[in-house]
Short mmCIF file of C-alpha atoms in Angstrom, two decimals:
data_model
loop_
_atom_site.label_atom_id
_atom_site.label_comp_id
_atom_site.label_asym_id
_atom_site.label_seq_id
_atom_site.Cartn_x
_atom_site.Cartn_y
_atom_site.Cartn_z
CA UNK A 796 -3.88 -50.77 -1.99
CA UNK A 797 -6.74 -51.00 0.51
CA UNK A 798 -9.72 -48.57 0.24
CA UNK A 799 -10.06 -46.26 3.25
CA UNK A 800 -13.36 -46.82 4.94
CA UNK A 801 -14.94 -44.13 6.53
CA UNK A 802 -16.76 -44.24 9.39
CA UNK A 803 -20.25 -44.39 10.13
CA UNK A 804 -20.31 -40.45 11.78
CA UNK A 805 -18.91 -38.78 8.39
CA UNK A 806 -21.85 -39.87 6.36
CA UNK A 807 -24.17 -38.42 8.27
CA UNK A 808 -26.85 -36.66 6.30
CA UNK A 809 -27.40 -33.72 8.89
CA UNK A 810 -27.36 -30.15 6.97
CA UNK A 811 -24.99 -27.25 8.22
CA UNK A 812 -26.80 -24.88 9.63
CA UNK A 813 -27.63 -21.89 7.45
CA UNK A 814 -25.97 -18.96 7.43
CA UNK A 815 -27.09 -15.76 9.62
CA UNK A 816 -28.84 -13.19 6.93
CA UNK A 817 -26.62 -10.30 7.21
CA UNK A 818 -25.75 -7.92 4.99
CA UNK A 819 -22.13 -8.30 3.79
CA UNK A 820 -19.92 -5.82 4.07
CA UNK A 821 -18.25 -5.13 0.31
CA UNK A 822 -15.98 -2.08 0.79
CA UNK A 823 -12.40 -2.86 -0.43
CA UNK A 824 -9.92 -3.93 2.72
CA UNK A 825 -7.59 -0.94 1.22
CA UNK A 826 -9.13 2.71 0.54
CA UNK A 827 -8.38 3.92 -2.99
CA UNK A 828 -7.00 7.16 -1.85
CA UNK A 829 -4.19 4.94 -0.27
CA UNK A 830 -3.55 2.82 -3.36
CA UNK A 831 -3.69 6.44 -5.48
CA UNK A 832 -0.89 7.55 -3.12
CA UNK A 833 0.96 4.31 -3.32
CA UNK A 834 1.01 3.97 -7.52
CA UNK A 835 1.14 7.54 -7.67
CA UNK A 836 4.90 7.23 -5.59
CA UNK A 837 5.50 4.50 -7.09
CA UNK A 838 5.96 6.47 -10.80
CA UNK A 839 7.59 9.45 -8.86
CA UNK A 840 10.23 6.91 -7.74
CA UNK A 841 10.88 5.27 -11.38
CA UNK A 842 10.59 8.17 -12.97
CA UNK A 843 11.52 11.27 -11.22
CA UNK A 844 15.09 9.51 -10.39
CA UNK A 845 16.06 8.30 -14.47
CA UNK A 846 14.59 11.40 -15.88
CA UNK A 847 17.16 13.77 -13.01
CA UNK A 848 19.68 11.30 -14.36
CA UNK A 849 19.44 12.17 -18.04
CA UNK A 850 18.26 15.74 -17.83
CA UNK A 851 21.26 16.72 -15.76
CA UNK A 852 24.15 14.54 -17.89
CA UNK A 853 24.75 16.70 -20.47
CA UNK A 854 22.33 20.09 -19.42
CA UNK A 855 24.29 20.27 -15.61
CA UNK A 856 26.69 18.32 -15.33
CA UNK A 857 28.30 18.36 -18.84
CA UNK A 858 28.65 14.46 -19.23
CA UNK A 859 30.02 13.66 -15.42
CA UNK A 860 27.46 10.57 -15.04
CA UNK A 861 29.04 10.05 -11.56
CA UNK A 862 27.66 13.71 -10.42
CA UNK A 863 24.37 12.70 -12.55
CA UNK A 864 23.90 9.68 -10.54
CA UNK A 865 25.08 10.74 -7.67
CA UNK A 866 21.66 13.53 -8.15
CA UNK A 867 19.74 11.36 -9.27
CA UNK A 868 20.10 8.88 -6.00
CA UNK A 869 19.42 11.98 -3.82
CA UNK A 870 16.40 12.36 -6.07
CA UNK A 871 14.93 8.98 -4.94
CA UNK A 872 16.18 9.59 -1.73
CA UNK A 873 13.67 12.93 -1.91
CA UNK A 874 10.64 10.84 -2.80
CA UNK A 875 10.99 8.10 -0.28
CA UNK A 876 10.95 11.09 2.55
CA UNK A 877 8.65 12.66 0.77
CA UNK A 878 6.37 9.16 1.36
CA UNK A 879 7.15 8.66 4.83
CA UNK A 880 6.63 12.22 5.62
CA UNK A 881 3.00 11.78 3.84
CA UNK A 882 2.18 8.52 5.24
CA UNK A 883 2.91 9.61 8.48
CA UNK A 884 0.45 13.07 8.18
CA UNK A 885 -1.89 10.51 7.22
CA UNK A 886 -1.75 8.22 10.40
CA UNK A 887 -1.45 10.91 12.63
CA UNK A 888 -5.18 12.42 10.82
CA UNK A 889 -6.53 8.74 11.28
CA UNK A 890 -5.82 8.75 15.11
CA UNK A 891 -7.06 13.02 15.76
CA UNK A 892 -10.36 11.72 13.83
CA UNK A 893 -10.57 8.33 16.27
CA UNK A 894 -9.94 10.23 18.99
CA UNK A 895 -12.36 13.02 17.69
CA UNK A 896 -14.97 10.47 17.33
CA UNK A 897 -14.14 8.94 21.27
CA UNK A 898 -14.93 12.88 22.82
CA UNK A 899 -17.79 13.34 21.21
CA UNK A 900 -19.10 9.58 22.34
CA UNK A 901 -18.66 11.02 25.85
#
């Protein structure tokens, strides 16, 4: 095989220039209260569903596993509304504070 030659205009020797002294910003792209909220659903939604499950089998239910699971799916259905209801409390706080922030600018 041939070697690739590169031209002249790649080797120059000129330096990049150096970057602007700023001070960079470190925060986390993701608050921590969100990522709380998120792993602390996440648990409610693995366990809160299988524990319904069990607990009502024999204590409810006495051994129907069709009525237990049929609970126990409305039990997951109950903490992914419960979620959306609290994500959506939270986006609506995030816009009053924005536009909180815009009347006062005024």
């Amino acid at each position: 095989m041939a070697t690739r030659r590169t031209p002249a205009s790649a080797l120059s020797t000129e330096k990049a220039p150096a970057p602007a002294e700023t001070v960079s910003d470190i925060r986390p792209a993701v608050p921590a209260n969100v990522i709380v909220k998120l792993l602390s659903f996440t648990f409610a939604m693995v366990t809160l569903p299988i524990g319904s499950y069990f607990f009502t089998l024999n204590s409810l239910f006495n051994g129907n596993s069709s009525y237990a699971g049929g609970f126990a799916a409305m039990m997951a259905n109950v903490v992914l509304i419960a979620y959306v209801v609290v994500a959506m409390r939270e986006d609506q706080s995030e816009r009053l504070e924005e536009e909180a922030k815009a009347k006062k600018a005024e």
